[in-house]
Short mmCIF file of N, CA and C in Angstrom, two decimals:
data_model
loop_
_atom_site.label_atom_id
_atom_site.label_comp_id
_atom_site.label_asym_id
_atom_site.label_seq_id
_atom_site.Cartn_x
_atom_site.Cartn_y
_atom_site.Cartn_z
N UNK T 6 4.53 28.12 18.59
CA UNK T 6 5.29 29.24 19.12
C UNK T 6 5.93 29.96 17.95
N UNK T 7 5.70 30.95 17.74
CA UNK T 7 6.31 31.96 16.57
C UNK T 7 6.98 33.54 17.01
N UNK T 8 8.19 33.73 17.29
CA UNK T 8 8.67 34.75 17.61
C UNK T 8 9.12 34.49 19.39
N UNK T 9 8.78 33.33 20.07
CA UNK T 9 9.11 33.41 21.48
C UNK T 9 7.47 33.66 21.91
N UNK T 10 6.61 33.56 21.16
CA UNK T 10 4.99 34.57 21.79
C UNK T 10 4.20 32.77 21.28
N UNK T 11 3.54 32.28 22.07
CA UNK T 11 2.26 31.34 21.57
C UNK T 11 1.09 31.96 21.04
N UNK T 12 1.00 31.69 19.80
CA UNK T 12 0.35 31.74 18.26
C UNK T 12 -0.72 31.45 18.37
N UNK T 13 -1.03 30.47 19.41
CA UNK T 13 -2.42 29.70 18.67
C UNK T 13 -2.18 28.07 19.27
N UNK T 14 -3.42 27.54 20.10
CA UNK T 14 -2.82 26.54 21.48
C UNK T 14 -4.94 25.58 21.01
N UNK T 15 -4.53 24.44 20.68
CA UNK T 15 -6.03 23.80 20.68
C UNK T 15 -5.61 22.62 21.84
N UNK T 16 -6.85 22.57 22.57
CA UNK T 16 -6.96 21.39 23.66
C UNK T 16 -7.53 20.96 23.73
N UNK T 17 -7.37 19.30 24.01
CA UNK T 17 -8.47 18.77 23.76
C UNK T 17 -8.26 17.26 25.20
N UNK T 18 -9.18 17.27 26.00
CA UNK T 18 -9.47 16.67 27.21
C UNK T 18 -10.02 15.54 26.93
N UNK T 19 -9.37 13.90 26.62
CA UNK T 19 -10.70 13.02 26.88
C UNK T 19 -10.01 11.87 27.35
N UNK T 20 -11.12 10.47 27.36
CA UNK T 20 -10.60 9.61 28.10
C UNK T 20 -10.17 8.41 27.07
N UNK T 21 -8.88 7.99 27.58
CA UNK T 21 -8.46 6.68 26.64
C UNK T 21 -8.74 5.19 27.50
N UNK T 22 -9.12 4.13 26.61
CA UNK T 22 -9.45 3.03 27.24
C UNK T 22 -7.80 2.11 27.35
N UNK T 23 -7.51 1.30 28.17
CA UNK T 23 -5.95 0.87 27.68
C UNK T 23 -6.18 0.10 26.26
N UNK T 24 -5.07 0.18 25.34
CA UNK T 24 -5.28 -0.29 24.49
C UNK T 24 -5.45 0.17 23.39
N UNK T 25 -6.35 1.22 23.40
CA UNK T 25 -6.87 2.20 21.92
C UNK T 25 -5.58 3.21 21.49
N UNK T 26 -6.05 3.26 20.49
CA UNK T 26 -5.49 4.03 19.76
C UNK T 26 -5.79 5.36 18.72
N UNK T 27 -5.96 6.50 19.55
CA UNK T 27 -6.86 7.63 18.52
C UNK T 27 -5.72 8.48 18.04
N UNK T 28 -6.20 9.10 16.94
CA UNK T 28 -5.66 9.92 16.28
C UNK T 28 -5.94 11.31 15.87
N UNK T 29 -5.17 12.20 15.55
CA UNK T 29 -5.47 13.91 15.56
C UNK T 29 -5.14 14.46 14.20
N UNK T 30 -5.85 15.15 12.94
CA UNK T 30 -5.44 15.77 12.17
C UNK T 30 -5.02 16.94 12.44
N UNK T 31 -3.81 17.45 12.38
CA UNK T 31 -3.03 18.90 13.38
C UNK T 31 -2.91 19.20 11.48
N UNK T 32 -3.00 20.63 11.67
CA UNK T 32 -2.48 21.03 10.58
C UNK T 32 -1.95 22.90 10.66
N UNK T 33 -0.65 22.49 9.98
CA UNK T 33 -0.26 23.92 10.34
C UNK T 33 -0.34 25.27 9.35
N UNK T 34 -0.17 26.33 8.83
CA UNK T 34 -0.22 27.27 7.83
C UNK T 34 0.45 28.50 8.15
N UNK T 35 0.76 28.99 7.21
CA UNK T 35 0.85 30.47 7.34
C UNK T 35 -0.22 31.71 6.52
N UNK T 36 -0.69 32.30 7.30
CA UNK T 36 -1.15 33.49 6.77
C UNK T 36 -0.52 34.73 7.00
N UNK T 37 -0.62 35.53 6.00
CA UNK T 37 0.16 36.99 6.54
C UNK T 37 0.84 37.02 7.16
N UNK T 38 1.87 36.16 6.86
CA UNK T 38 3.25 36.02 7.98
C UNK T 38 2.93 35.10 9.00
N UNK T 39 2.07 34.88 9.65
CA UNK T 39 2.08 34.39 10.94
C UNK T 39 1.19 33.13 10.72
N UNK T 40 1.67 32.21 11.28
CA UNK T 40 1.20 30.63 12.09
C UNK T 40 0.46 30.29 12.53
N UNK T 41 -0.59 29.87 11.95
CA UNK T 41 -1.90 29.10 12.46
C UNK T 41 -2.33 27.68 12.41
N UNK T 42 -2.80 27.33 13.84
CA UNK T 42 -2.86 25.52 13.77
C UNK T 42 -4.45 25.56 13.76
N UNK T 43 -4.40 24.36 13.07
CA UNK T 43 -6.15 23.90 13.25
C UNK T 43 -5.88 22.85 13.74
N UNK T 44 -6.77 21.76 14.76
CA UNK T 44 -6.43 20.21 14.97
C UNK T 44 -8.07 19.48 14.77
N UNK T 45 -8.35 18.81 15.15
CA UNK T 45 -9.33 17.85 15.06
C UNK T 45 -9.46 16.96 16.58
N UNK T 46 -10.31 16.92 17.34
CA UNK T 46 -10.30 16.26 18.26
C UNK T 46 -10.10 14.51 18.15
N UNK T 47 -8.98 14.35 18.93
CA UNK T 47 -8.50 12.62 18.70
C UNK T 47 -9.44 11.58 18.94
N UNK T 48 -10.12 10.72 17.30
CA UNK T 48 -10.87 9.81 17.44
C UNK T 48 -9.97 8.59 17.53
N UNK T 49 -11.33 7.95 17.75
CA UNK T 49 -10.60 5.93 17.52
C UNK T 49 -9.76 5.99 15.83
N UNK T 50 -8.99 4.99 15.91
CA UNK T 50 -8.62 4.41 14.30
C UNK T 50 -8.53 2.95 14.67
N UNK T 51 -8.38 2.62 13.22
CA UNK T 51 -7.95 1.01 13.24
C UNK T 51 -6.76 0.67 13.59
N UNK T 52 -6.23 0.07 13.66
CA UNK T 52 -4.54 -0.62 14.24
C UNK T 52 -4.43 -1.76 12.74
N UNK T 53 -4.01 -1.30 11.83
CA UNK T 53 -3.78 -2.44 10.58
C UNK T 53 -2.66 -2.95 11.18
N UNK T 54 -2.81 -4.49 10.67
CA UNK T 54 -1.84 -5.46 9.95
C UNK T 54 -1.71 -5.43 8.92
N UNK T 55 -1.06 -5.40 8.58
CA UNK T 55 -0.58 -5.01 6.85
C UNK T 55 0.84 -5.53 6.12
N UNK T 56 0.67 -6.21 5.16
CA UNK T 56 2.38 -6.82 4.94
C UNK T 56 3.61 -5.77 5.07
N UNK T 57 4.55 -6.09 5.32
CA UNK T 57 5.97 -5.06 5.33
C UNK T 57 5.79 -4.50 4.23
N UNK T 58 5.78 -6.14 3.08
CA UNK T 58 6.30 -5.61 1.50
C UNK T 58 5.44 -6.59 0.22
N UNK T 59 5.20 -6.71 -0.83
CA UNK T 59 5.17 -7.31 -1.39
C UNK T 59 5.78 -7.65 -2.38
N UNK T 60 6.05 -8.90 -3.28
CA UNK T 60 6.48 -9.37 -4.33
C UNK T 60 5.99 -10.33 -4.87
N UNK T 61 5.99 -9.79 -6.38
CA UNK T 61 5.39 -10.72 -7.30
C UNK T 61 6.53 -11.02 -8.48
N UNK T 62 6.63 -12.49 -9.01
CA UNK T 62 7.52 -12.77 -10.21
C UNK T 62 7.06 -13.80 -11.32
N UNK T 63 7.24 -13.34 -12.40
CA UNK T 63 6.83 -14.18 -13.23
C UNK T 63 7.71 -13.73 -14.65
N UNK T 64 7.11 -14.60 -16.06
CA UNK T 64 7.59 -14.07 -16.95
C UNK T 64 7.13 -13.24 -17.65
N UNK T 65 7.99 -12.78 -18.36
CA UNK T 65 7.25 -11.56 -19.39
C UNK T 65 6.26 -12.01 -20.33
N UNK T 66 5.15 -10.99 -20.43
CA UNK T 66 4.20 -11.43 -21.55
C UNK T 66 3.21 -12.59 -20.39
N UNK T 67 3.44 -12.73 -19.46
CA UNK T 67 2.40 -13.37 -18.60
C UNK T 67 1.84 -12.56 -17.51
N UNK T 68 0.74 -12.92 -16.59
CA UNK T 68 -0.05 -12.01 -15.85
C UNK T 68 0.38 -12.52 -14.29
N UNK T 69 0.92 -12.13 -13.23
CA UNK T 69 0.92 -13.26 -12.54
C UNK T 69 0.33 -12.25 -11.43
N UNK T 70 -0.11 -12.79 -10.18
CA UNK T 70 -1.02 -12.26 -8.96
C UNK T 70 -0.44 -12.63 -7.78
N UNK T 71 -0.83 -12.36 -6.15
CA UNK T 71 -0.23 -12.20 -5.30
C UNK T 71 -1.44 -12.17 -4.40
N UNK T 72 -1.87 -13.06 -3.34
CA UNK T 72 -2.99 -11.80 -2.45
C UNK T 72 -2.28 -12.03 -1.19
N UNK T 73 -2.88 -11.03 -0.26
CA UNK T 73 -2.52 -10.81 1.36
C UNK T 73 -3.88 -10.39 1.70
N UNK T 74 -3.17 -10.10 3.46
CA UNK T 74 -4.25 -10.37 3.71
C UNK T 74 -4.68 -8.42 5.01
N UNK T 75 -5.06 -7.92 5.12
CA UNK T 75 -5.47 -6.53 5.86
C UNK T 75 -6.31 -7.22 6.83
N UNK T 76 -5.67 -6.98 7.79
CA UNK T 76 -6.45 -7.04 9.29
C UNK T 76 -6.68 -5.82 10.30
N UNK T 77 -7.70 -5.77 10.51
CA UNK T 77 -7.71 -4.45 12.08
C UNK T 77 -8.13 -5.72 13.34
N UNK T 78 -6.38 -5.10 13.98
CA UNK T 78 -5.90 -6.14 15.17
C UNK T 78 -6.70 -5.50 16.72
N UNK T 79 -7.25 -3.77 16.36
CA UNK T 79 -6.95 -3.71 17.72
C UNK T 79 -8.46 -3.19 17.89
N UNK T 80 -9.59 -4.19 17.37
CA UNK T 80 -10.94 -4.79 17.74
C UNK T 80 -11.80 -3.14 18.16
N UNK T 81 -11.60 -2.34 17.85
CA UNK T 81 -11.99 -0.85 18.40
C UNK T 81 -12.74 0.11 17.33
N UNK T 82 -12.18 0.24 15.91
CA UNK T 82 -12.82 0.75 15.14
C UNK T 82 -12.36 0.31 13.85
N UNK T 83 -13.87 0.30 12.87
CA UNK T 83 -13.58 -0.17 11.77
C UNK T 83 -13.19 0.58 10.87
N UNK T 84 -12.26 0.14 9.36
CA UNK T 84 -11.58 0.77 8.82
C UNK T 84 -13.01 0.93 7.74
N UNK T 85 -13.23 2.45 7.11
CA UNK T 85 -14.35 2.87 6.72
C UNK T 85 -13.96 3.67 5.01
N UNK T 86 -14.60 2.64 4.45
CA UNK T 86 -13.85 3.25 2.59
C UNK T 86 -13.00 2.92 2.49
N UNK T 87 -12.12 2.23 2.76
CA UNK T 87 -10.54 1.83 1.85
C UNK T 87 -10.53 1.64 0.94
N UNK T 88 -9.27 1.89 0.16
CA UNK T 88 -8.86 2.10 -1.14
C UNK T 88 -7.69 1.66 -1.38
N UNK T 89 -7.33 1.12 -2.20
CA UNK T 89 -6.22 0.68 -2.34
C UNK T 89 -6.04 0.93 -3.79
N UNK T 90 -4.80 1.50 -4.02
CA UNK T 90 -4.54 1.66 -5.28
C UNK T 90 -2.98 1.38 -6.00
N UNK T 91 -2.60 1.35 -6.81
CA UNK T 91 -0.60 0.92 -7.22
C UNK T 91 -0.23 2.68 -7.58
N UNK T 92 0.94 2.43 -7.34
CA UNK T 92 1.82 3.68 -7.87
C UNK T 92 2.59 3.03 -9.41
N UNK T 93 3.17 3.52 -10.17
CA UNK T 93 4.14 3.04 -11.55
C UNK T 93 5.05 2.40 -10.46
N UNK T 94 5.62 1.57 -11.10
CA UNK T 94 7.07 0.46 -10.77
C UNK T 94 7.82 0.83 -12.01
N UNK T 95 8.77 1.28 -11.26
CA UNK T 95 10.12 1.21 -12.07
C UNK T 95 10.86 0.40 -11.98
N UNK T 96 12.50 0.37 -12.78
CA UNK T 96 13.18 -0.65 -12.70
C UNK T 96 14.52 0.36 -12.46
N UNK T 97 15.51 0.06 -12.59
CA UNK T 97 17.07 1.18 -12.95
C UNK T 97 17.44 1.19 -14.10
N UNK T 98 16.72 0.92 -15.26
CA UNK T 98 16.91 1.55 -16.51
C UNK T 98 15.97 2.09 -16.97
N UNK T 99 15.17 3.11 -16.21
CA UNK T 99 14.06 3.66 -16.54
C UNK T 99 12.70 2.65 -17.23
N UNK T 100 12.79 1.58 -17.40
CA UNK T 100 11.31 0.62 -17.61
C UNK T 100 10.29 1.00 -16.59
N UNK T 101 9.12 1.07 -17.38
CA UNK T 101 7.83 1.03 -16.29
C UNK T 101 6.81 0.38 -16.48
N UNK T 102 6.29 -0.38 -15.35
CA UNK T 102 5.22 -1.18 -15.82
C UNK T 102 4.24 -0.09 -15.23
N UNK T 103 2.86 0.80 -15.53
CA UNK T 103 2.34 1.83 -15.48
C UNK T 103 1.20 1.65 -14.49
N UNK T 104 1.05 2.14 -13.51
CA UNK T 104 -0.33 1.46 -12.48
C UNK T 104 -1.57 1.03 -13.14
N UNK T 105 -1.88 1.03 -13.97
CA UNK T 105 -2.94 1.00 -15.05
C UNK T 105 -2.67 -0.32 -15.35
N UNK T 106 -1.50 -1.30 -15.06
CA UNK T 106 -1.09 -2.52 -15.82
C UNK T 106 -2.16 -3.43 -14.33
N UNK T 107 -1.99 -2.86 -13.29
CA UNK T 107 -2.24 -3.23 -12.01
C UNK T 107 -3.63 -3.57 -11.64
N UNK T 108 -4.00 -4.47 -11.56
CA UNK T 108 -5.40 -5.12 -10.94
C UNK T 108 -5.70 -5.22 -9.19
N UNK T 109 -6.48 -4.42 -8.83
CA UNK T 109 -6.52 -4.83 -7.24
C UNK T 109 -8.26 -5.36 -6.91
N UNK T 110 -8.09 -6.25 -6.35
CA UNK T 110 -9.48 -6.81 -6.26
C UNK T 110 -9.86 -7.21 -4.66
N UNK T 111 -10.37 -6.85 -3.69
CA UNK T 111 -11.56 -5.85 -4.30
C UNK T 111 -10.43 -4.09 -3.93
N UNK T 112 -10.98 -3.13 -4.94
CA UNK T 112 -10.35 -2.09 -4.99
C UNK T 112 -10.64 -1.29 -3.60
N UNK T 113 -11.95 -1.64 -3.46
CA UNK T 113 -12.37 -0.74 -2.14
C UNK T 113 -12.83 -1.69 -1.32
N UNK T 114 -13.33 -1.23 -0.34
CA UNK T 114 -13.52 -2.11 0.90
C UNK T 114 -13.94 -1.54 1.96
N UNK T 115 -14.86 -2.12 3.09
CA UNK T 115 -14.98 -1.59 4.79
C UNK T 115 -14.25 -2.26 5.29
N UNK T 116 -13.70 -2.56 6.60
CA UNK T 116 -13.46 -3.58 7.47
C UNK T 116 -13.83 -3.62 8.87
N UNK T 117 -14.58 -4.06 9.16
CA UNK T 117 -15.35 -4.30 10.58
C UNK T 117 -14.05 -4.28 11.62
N UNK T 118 -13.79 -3.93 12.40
CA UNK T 118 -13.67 -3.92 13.83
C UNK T 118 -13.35 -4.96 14.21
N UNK T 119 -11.42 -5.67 14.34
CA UNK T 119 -11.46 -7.38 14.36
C UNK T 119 -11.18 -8.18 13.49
N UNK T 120 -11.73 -7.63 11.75
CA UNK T 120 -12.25 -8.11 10.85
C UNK T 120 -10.59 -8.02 9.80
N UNK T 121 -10.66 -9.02 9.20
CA UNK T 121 -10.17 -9.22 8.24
C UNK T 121 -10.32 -8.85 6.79
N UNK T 122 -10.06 -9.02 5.42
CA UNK T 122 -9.43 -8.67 4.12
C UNK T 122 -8.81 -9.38 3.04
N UNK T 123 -9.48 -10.09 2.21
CA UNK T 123 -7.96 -10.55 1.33
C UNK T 123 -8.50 -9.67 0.21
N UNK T 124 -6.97 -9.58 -0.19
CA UNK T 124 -6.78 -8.66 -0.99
C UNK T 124 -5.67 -9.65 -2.49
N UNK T 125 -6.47 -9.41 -3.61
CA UNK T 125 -5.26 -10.11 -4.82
C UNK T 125 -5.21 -8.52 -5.42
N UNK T 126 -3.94 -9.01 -5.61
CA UNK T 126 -2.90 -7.87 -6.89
C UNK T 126 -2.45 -8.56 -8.04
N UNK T 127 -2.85 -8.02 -8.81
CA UNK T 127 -2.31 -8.74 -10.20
C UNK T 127 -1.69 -8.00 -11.23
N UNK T 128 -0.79 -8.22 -11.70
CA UNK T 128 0.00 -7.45 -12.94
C UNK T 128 0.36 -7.72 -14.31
N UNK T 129 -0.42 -7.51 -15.34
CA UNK T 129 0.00 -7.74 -16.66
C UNK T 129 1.35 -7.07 -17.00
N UNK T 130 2.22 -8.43 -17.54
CA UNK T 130 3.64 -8.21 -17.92
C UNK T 130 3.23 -8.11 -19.24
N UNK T 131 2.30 -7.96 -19.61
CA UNK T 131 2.21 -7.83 -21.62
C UNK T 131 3.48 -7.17 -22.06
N UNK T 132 4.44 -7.19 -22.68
CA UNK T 132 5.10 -5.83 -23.60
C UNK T 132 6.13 -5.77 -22.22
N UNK T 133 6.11 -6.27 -20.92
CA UNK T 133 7.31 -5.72 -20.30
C UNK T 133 8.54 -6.48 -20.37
N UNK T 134 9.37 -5.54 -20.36
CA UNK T 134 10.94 -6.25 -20.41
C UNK T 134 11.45 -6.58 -19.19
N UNK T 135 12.58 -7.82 -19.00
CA UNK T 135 12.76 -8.70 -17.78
C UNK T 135 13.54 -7.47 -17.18
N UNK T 136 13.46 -7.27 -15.37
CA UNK T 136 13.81 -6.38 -14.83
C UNK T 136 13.26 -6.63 -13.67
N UNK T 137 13.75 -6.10 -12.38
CA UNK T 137 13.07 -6.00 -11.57
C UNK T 137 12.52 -4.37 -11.09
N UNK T 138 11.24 -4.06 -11.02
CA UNK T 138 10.32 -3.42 -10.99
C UNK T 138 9.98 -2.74 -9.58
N UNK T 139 10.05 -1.57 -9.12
CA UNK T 139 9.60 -1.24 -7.60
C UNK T 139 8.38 -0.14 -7.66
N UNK T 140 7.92 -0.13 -6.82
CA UNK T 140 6.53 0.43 -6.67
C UNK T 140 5.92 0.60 -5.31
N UNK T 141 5.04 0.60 -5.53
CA UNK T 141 3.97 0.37 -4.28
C UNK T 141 2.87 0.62 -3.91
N UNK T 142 2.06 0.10 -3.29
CA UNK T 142 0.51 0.10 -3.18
C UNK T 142 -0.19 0.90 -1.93
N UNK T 143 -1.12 1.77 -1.61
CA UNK T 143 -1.19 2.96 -1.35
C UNK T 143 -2.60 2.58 -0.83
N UNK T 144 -3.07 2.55 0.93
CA UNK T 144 -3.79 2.24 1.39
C UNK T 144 -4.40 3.54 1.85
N UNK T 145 -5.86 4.01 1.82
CA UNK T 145 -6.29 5.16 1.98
C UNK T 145 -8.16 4.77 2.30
N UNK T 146 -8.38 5.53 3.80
CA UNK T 146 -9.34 5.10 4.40
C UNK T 146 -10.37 6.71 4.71
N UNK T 147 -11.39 6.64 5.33
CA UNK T 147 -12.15 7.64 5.68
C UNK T 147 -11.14 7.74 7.54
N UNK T 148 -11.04 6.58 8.19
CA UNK T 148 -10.81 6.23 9.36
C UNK T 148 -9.53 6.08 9.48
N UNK T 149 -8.32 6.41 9.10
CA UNK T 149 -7.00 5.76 8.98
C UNK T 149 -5.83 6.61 8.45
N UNK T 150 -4.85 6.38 8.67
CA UNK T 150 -4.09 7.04 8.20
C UNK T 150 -3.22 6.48 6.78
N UNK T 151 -2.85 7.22 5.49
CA UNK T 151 -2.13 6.59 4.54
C UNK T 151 -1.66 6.13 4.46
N UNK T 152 -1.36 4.18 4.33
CA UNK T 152 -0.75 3.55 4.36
C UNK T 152 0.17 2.98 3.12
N UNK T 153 1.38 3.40 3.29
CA UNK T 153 2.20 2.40 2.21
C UNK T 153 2.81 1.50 1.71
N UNK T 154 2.79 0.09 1.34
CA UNK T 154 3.01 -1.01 1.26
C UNK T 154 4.02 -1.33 -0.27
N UNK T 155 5.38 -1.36 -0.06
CA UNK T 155 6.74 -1.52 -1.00
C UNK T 155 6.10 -2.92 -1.97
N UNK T 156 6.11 -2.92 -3.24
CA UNK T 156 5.80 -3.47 -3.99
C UNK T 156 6.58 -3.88 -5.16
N UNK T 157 7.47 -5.02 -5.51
CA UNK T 157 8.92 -5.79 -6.31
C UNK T 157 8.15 -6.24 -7.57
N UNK T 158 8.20 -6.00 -8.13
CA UNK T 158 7.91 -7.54 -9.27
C UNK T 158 9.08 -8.04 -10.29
N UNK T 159 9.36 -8.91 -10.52
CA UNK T 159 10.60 -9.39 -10.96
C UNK T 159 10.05 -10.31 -12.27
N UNK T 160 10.43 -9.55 -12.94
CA UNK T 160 10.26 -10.21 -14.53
C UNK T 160 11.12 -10.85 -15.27
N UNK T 161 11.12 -11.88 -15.48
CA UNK T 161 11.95 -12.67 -16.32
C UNK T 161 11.74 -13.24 -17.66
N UNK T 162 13.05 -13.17 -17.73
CA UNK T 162 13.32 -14.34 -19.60
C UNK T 162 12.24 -15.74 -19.57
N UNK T 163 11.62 -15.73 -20.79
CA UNK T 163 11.01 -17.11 -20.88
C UNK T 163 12.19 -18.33 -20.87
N UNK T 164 11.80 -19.69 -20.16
CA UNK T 164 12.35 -20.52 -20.42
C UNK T 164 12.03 -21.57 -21.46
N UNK T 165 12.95 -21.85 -22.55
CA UNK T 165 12.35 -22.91 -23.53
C UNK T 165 12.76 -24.35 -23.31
N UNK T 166 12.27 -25.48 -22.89
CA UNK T 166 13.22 -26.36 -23.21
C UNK T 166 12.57 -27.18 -24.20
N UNK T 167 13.79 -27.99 -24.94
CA UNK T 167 13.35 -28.61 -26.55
C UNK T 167 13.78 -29.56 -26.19
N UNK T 168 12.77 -30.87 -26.89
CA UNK T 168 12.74 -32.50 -26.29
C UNK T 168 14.14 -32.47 -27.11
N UNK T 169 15.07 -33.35 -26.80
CA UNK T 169 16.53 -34.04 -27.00
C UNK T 169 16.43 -35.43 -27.21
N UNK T 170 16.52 -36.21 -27.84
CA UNK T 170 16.91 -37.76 -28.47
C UNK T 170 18.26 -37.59 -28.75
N UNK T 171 18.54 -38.39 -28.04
CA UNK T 171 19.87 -38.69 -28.75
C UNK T 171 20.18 -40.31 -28.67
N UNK T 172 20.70 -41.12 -29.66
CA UNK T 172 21.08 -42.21 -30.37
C UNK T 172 22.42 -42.47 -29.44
N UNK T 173 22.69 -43.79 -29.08
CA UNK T 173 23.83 -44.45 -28.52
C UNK T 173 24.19 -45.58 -29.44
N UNK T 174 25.36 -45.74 -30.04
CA UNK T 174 25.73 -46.74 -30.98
C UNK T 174 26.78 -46.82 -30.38
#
């Protein structure tokens, strides 16, 4: 609606099974002043399981990893090209461990309909200083909508301990 007058109206008529879950790319613009929608007629998607958050900790100058696990719960359509990729992690004193430090295995992926996922993340602390680190990992499908998953890593001081003798007289 632009001015009190309807602009521009897409409809789209179909049948849902209980249970499913489809989705619509609506997209809005302006040209020459005025408001135009395009939409996409609502297909199936997947229904992910997907962790809240992740966290990984270890020490500095070591590599440490994490996996989970991506599920499509709601048995209807499979998730098609996924991608998964890291964003930079910062800390609050400006430190960054750089997405490039970030290993995701496997990077891409299908997932059948039902079907499950494991997924490892791994992060070289080479050169990073102890801090805790935020980020996050960035799920992106042909079938799905952008998913974002909060990502911690907590770096710490090495611990040394040195053998002790000590003499009782």
């Amino acid at each position: 609606v632009q001015d009190t007058v309807v602009s521009d109206v897409e409809v789209f008529t179909q049948t849902l099974e209980a249970g499913e879950t489809h989705g619509s790319v609506i997209t809005l613009s302006a040209q020459d002043s005025a408001l135009a929608l395009s939409a996409t007629a609502p297909v199936p998607v997947p229904q992910l399981s997907i962790p809240m958050a992740l966290a990984l900790s270890g020490f500095s100058g070591t590599e440490v990893s994490h996996d989970f696990t991506i599920t499509e719960n709601g048995g209807q359509e499979s998730l098609q090209t996924g991608v998964i990729t890291g964003t930079d992690l910062m800390n609050q004193l400006g430190g960054t461990i750089p997405a490039a430090s970030l290993s995701i295995e496997p990077h891409s992926f299908d997932l059948l309909a039902g079907g499950s996922q494991t997924v490892v993340v791994r992060a070289d602390l080479t050169g990073v200083e102890p801090g805790r680190y935020q980020g996050s990992l960035v799920i992106r499908s042909d079938s799905s909508a952008v998913r974002m998953v909060p990502l911690t890593v907590e770096v710490r001081f090495h611990h040394l301990c040195l053998p002790f003798v000590a003499n009782q007289r």
